[in-house]
XYZ file of C-alpha atoms in Angstrom:
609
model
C 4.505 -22.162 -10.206
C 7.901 -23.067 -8.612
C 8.299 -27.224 -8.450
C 9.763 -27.170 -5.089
C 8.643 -29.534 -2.901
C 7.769 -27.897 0.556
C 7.319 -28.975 3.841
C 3.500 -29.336 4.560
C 4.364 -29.125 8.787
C 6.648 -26.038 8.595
C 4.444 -23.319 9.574
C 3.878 -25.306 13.044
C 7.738 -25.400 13.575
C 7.418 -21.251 12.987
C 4.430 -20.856 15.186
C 6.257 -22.194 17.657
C 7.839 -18.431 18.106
C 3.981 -17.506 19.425
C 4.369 -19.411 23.061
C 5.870 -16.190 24.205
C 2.841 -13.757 23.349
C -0.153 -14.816 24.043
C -2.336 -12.507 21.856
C -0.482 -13.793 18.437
C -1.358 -17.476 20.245
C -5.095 -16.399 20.767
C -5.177 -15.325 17.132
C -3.614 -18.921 15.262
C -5.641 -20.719 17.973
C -9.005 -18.915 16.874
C -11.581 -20.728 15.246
C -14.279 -18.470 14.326
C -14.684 -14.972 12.995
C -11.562 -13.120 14.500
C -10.384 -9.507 14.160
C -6.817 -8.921 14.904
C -6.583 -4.576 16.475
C -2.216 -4.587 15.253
C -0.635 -1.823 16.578
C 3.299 -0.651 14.648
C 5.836 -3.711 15.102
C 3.532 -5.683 16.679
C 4.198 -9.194 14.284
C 0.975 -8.400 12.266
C 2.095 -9.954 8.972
C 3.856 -12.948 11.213
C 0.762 -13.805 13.213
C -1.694 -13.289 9.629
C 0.561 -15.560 7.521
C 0.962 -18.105 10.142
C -2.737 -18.240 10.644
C -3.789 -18.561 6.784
C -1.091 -21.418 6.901
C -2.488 -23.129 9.286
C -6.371 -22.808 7.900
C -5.160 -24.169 4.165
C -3.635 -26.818 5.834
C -5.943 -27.826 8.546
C -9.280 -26.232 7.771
C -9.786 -26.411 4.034
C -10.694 -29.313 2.130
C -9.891 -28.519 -2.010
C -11.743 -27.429 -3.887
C -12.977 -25.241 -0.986
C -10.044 -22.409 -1.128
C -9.364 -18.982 1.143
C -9.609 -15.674 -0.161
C -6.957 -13.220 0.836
C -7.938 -9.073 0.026
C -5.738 -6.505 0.129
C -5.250 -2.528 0.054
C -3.157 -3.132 -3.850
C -1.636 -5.080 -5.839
C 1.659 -4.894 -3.850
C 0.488 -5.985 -0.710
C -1.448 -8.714 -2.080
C 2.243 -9.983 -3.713
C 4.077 -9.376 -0.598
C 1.632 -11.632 1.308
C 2.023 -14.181 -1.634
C 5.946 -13.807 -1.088
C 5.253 -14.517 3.069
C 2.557 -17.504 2.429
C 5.363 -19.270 0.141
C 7.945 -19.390 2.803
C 5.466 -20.589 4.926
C 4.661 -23.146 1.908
C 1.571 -22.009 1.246
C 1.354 -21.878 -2.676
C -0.192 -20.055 -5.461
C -3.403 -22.509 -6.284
C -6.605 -22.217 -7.440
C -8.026 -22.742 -3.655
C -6.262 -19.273 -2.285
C -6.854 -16.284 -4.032
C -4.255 -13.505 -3.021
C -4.743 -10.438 -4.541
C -6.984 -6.767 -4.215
C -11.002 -6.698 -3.516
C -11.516 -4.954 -6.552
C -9.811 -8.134 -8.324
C -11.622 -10.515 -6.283
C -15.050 -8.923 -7.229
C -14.035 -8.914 -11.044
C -13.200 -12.610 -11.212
C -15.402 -13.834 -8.474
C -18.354 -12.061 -8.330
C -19.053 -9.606 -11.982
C -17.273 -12.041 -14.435
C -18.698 -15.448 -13.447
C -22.090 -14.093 -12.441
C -23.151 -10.440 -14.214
C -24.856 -12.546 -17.315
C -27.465 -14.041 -14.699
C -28.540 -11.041 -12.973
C -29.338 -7.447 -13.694
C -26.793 -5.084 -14.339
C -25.770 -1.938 -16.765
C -21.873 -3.252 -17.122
C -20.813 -3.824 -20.479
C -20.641 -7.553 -22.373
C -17.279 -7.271 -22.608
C -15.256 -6.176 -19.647
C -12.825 -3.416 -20.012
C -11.338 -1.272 -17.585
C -10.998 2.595 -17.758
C -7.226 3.748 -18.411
C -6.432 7.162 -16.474
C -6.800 9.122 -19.302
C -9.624 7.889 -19.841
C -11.379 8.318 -16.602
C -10.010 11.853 -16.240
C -11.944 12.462 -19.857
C -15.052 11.457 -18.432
C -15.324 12.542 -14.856
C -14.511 16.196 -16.409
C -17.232 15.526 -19.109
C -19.519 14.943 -16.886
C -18.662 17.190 -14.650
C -19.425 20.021 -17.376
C -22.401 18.597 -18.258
C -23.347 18.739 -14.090
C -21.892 21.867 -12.895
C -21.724 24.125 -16.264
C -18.327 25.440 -18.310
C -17.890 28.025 -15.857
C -17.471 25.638 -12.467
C -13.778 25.835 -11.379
C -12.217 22.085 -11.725
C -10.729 21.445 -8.662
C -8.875 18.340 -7.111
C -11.045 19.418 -3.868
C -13.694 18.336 -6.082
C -12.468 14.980 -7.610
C -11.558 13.968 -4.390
C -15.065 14.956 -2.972
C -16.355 12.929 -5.995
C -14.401 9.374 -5.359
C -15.263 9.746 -1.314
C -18.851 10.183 -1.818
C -18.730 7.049 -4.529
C -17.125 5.088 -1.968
C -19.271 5.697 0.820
C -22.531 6.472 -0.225
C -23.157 2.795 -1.586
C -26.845 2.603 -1.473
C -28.170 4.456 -4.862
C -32.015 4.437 -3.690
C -31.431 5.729 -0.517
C -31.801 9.045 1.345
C -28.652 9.931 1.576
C -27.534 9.524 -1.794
C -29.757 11.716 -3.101
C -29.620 14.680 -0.760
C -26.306 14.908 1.148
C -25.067 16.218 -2.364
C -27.317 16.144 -5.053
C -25.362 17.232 -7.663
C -22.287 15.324 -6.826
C -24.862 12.436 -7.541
C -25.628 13.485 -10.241
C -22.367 13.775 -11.590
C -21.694 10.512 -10.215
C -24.316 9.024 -12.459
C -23.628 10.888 -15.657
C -19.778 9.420 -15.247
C -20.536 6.133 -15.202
C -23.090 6.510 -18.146
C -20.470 7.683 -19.662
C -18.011 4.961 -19.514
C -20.881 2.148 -20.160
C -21.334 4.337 -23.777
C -17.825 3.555 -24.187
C -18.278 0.015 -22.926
C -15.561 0.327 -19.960
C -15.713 0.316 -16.098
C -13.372 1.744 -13.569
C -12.060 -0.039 -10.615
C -14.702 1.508 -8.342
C -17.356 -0.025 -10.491
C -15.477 -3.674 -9.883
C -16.384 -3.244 -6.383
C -19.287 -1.210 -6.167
C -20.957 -3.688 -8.854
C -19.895 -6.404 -7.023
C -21.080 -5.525 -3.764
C -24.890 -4.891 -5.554
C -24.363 -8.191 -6.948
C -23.884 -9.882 -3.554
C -26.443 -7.918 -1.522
C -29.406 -8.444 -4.102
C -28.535 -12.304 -4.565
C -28.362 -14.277 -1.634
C -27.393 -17.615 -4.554
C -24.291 -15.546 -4.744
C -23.708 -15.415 -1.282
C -23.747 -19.079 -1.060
C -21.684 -19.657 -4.250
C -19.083 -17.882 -2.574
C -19.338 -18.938 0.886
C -18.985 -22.959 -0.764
C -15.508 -22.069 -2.789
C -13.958 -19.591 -0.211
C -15.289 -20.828 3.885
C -12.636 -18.664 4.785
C -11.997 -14.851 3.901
C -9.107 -13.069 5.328
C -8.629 -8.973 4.726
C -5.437 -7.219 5.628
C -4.794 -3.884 6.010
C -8.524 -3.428 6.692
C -8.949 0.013 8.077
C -7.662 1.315 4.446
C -10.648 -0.257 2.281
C -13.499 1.785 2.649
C -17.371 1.159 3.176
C -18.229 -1.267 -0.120
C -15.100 -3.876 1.572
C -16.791 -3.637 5.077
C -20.360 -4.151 3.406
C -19.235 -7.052 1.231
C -17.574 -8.507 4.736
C -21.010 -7.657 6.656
C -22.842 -9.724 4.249
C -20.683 -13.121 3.656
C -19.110 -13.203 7.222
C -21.977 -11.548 10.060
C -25.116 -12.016 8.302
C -24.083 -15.600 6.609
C -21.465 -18.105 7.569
C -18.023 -17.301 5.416
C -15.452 -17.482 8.207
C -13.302 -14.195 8.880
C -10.109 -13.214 9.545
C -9.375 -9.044 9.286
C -6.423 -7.447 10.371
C -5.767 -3.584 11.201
C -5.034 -0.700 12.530
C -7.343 2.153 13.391
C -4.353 4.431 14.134
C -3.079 3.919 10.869
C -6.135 4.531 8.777
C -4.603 7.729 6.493
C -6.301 7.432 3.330
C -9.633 9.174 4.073
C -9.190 10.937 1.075
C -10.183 7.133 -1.033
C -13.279 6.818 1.560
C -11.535 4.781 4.449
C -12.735 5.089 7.723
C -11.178 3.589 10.856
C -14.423 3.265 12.429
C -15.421 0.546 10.267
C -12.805 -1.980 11.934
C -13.805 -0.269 15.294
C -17.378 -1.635 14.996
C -16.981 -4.757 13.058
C -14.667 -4.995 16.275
C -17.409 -5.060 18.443
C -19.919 -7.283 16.557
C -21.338 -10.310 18.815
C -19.933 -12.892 16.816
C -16.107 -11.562 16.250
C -13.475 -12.429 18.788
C -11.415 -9.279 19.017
C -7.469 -9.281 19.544
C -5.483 -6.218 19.900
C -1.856 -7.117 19.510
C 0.076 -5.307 22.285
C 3.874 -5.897 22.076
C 5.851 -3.874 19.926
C 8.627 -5.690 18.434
C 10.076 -2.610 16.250
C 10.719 0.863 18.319
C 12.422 1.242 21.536
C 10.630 2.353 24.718
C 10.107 5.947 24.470
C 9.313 6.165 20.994
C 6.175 4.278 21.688
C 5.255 6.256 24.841
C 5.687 9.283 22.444
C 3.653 7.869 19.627
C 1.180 6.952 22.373
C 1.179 10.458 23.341
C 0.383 11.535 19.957
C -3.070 9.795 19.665
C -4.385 11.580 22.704
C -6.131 8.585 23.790
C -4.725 5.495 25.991
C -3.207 2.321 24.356
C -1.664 -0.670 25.864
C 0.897 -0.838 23.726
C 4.446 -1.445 25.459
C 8.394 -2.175 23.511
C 9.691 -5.371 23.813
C 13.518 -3.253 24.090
C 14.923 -2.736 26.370
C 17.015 0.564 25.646
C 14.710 3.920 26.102
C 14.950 5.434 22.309
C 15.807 9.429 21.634
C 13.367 11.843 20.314
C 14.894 15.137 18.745
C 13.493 18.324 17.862
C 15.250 21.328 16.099
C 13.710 24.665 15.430
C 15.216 25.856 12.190
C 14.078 29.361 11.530
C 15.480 29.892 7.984
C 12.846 27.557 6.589
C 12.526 24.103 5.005
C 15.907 24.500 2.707
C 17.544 25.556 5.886
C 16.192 22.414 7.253
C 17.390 20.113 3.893
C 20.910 21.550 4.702
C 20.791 20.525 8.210
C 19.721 17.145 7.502
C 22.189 16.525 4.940
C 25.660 18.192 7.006
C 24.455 17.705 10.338
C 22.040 14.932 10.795
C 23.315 12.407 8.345
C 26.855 12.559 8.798
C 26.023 12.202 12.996
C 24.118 9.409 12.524
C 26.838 7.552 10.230
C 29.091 8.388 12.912
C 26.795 6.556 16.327
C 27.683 3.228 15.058
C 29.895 1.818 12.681
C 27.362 -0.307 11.398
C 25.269 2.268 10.414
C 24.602 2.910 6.904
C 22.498 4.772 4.670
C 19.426 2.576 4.151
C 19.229 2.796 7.851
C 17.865 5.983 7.271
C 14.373 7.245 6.904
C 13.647 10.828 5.674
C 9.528 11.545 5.918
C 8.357 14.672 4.112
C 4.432 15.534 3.278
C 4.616 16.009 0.038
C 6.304 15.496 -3.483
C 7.463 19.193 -3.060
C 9.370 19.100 0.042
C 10.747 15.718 -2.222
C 11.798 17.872 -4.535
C 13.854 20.071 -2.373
C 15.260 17.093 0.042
C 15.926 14.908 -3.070
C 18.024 18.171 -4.989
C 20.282 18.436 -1.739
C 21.059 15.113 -0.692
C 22.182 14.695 -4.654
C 23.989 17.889 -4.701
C 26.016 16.235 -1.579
C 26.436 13.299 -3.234
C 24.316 10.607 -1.087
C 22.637 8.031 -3.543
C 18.623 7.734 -2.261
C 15.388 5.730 -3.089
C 12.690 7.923 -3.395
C 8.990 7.459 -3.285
C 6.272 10.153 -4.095
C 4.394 11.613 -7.111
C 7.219 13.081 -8.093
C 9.329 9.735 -8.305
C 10.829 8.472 -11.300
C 7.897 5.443 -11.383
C 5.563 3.750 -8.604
C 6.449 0.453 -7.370
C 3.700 -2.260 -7.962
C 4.136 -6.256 -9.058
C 5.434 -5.718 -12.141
C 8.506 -3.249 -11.402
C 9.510 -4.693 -8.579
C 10.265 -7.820 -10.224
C 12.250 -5.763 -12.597
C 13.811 -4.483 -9.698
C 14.600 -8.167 -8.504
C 15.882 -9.337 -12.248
C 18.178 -6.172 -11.817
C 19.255 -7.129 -8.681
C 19.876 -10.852 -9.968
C 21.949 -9.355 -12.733
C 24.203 -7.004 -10.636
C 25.565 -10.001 -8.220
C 22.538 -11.383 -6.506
C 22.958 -14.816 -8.903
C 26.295 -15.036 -7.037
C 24.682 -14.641 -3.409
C 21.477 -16.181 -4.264
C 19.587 -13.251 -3.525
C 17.066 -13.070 -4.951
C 16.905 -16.807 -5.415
C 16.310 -17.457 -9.243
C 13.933 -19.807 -8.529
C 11.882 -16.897 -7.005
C 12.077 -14.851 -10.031
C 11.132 -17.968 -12.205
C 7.813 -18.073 -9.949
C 6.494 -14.904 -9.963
C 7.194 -14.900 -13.713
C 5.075 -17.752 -13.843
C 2.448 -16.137 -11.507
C 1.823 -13.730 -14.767
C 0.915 -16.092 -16.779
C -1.024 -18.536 -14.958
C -4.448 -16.283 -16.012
C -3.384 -16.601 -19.326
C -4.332 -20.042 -21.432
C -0.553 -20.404 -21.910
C 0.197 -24.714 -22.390
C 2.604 -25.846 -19.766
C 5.039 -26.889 -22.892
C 5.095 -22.702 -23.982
C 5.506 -21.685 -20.156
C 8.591 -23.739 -19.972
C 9.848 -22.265 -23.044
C 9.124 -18.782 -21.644
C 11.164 -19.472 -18.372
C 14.084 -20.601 -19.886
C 13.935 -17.924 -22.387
C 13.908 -15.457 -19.157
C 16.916 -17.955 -17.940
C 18.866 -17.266 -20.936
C 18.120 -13.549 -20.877
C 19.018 -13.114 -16.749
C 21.954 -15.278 -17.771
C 23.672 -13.088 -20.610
C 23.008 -10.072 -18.915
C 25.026 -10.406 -15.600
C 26.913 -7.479 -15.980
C 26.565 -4.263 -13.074
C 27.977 -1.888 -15.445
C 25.543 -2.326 -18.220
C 23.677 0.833 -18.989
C 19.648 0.559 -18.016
C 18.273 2.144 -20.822
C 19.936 -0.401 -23.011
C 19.274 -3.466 -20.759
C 15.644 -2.060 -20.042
C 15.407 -1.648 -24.106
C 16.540 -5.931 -24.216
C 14.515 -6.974 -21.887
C 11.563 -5.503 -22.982
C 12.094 -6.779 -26.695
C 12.866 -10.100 -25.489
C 10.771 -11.140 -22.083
C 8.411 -8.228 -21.356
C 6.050 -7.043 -24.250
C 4.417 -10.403 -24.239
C 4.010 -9.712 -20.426
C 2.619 -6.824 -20.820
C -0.553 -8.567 -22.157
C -1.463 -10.498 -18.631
C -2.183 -6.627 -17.306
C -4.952 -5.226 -19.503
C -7.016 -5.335 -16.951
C -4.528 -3.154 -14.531
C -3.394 -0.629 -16.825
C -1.839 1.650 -14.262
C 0.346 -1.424 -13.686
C 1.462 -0.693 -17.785
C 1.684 3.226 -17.327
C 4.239 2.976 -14.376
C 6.522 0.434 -16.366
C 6.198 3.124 -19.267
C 6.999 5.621 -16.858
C 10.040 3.452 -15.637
C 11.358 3.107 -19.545
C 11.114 6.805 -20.211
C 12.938 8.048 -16.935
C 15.789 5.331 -18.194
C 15.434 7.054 -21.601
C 15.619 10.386 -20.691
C 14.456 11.310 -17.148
C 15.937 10.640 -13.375
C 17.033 7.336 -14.033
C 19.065 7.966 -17.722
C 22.394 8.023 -15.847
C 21.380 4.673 -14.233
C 23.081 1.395 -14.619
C 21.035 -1.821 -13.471
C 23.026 -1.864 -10.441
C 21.366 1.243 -10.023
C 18.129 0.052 -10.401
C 18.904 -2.830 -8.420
C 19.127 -0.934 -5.102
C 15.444 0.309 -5.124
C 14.606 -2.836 -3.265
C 16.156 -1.207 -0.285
C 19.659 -0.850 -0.726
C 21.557 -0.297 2.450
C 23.577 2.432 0.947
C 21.198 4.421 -0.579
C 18.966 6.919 1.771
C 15.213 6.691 1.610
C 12.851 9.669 0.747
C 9.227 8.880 1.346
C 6.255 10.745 1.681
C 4.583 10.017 5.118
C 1.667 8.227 3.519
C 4.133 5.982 1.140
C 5.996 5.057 4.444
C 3.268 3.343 6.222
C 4.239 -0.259 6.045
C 8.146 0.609 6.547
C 10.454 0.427 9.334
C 14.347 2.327 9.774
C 16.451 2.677 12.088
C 16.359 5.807 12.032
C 13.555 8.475 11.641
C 14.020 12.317 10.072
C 10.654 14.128 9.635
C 10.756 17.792 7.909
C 8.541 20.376 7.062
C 6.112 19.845 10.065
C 4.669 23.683 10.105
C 1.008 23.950 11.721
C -0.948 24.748 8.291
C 1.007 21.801 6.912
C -0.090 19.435 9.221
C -2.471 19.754 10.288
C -3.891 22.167 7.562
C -5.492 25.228 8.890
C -9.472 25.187 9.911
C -10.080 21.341 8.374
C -12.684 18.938 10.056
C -12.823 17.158 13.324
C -12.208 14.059 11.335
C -9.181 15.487 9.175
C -7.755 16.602 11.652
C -7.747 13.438 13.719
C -6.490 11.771 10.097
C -3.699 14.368 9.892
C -2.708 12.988 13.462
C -2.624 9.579 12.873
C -0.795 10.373 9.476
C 1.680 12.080 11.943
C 1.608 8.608 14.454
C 2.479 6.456 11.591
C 5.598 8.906 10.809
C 6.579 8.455 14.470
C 6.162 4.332 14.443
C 8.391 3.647 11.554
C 11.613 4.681 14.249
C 13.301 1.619 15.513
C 15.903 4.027 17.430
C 15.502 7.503 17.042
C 13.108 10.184 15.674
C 14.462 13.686 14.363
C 11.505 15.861 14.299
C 12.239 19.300 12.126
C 10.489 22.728 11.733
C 10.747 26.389 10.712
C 7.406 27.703 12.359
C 6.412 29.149 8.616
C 6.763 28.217 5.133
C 5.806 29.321 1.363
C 2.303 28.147 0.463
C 1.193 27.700 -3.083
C 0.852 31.346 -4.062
C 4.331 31.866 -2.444
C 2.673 33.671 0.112
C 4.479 33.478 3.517
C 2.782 31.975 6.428
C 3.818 31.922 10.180
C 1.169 29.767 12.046
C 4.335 28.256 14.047
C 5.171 24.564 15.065
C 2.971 21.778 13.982
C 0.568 21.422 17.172
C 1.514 17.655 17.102
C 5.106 18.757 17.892
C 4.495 21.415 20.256
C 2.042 18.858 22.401
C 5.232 15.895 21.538
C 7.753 17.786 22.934
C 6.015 19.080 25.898
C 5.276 15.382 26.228
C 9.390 14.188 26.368
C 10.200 17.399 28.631
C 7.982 16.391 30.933
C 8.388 12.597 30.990
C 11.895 11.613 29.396
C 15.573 12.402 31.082
């Protein structure tokens, strides 16, 4: 933990910013269970940080704490990063970090030896390989050798875990009985190896509350307070747990949202949930109204998009360009016209304009593949995140990303600060029984390392291969319980090694934080969260999205997936299309337009100059 001595009163000089909006003001004035409805730009994080700064210092008494859930790992350190500028700090009386963490170390590992349960004696969580060994052992032992092993499947599998939470009930048993069943024989599975997954952290802690109303008050008497963000993205077990401590007992809430950006049915999230915990008797309901981020028409467009009214309105006051371009040759057609047309234009509207002003939104790691290849071939350096990216960002590599960026120049600008580097460092290790003596020795061991290596030329591989050997492996050790967290740093030292990133330098590597001269490829679901200047958007063919003959309720995901695309566009949107494409057999199909740009642009015809 950093020793900097922080200003106790400085979140009420910052919430001083709320006078002009009065629903932020409603929200840091609440004082009982509150839901906050945030639309895109509209100062969600602001108004949430500001609040939790003002409950630790105003409403808590230590050892009484707050507990903070998030979606993962890296929003819960983001938050952490806002709450410390805010000088909130890391303590044992505010937990920051993912439900799944805050059942393991709050609910299964303090409590499981008192009550009933099948988990092992010794925790240990599931690595992928592992899980994927099991789920398809099971599955043969369900469904027979002969069964076709499909993702349709293993995605039908983790949605039915996550919503069907009540094992003695009706609909457990019969909505699919041998997805149940296969269900059951997985998680028999693990316990014979003595491991759990990270659905069994939750699930096991939500039996654990339910069935023990001691529990229930345990928890409400060290966290009064619990505050979710990002709530429309954590399923039915998070809005159970929350049903139980904050509407049928007394645990103060704070939940923040967006129903329009709930994308991730395929994990078992369902917008509805914050829709009806909305509503509940004793919840004072805010929707946040101003958008701070995208100018005017943008947000009449995204509007548009939902097909349903919203008060939202743009606090600019220019009007905001949507384009659309109907490139028949097809989706490489439509890489070459971003990369001699569209880029090159918008570097040209102002001369401010750079790269990382840019946005490019694709649907999948495939149309990646095929923007990433061009904009290398014309030589524009990018930041790319999908499944087919070099490594996935979480805590751990994007503080490597920040020692990179120390080491390429940011010690001479002081960014990042050094100090904050030194912090999270010491964030690893404070689970760990480490003396405060061997924690010093560790920073200025990381000091020395930082120090000797400031140097933008230096190959990655090799300063990867250093730091590793001299700062990380001992690291590694405070993630055994996250092992993807491990498995994307592997994945990180191999591409250096060998793969995307061999011909980096840690300059290189620096810039993934959001260089502004690199371009940024993101899938649309990896871009929620994000905000440029400008918005491109290819590959939007009806069969793509939406896919052809899906549910009521995919569909209307596959819309707001399309909305969130939209309200990431401070400026401009560039919407792009071929009206067919190759599916997976290479089979071409001509279904048109994406219906949400053929109802868009008869939108803007109809109601923009």
């Amino acid at each position: 933990m950093s020793s900097v001595e922080f200003d106790k009163t400085l979140y009420r000089e910052v919430s001083k910013d709320l006078a002009n909006n009065k629903e932020q003001l409603k929200v840091y004035n609440s004082t009982g269970n509150c839901v906050v409805l945030a639309g895109p730009g509209s100062g969600k994080s602001k108004v949430l940080t500001l609040k939790l700064a003002r409950i630790w210092n105003e409403d808590i008494e230590p050892p009484q704490g707050i507990a903070c859930l998030t979606y993962n790992k890296q929003g819960a350190k983001e938050l952490q990063e806002k709450l410390y500028k805010l000088g909130v700090l890391e303590s044992s009386s505010i937990f920051v970090d993912t439900v799944h963490s805050f059942c393991l170390n709050h609910v299964i590992k303090p409590y499981k030896h008192l009550v009933k349960t099948n988990l092992p004696e010794q925790i240990k969580v599931a690595t992928s390989r592992e899980i994927s060994e099991s789920k398809l052992q099971a599955f043969r032992l369900i469904f027979g050798m002969n069964e076709r092993y499909t993702n349709e499947l293993l995605q039908a599998f983790d949605v039915y875990r996550r919503t069907f939470t009540k094992r003695n009930s009706f609909e457990w048993e019969n909505n699919d009985s041998e997805i149940a069943a296969w269900i059951i024989n997985y998680e028999n599975l693990l316990r014979s190896k003595g491991l759990i997954d990270y659905d069994d952290m939750v699930l096991n802690g939500l039996w654990m509350i339910e069935e023990n109303h001691w529990i229930q008050k345990l928890l409400q008497a060290k966290f009064p307070v619990i505050a979710v963000d990002e709530y429309q993205d954590l399923g039915v077990p998070l809005d159970e747990i929350i049903r139980v401590l904050c509407i049928e007992n007394e645990t103060r809430l704070l939940a923040v949202g967006d129903p329009d950006q709930s994308i991730y049915g395929f994990t078992g999230a369902n917008p509805s949930l914050l829709n009806d915990l909305a509503h509940q008797s004793n919840v004072l309901k805010i929707r946040l109204k101003k958008n701070y981020r995208s100018k005017g028409n943008i947000v009449k467009a995204s509007i548009a998009t939902l097909l349903e009214e919203r008060e939202f309105f743009s606090t600019r006051e220019e009007s905001g360009n949507i384009n659309f371009y109907g490139i028949k040759e097809g989706i490489d057609a439509q890489c070459d016209y971003i990369c001699t047309n569209l880029i090159p234009k918008i570097l040209t509207l102002d001369s401010s304009n750079t790269l990382g002003d840019i946005g490019i939104l694709y649907i999948d790691k495939n149309d990646g593949n095929k923007i990433a290849d061009k904009v290398a071939l014309e030589g524009f350096q990018y930041v790319r995140v999908d499944g087919n990216a070099p490594y996935n960002k979480n805590q751990l590599t994007v503080w490597i990303e920040k020692c990179a960026m120390w080491c390429s120049g940011g010690w001479l600008k002081g960014n990042p600060r050094f100090s904050d580097i030194q912090r999270i460092f010491s964030s690893f290790l404070s689970k760990t029984n480490i003396s405060k003596a061997k924690l010093e020795s560790k920073k200025l061991n990381l000091f020395n390392f930082l120090f000797r290596n400031r140097d933008i030329d230096l190959k990655l591989s090799d300063w990867l291969k250093d730091f590793n050997d001299n700062i990380i492996y001992e690291l590694l050790d405070c993630f055994i319980e996250v092992p993807e967290i491990i498995k994307e740093y592997n994945k990180l030292i191999e591409s250096a090694k060998k793969g995307q990133l061999k011909d980096f330098k840690v300059s290189s590597l620096s810039r993934q934080l959001g260089s502004k001269t690199h371009l940024n490829l993101y899938t649309l679901h990896s871009s929620k969260g994000l905000e440029f200047k400008y918005v491109i958007m290819l590959g939007l063919e009806q069969g793509r999205i939406p896919w052809l003959n899906v549910s009521i309720e995919k569909e209307a995901e596959f819309r707001r997936l399309f909305y969130v695309g939209l309200t990431r566009a401070k400026d401009e949107v560039h919407l792009l299309c071929s009206g067919w494409y190759f599916d997976y057999y290479d089979n071409v199909r001509r279904y048109g337009a994406s219906q949400y740009v053929i109802e868009l642009k008869e939108f803007a015809d109809k109601n923009f100059l």
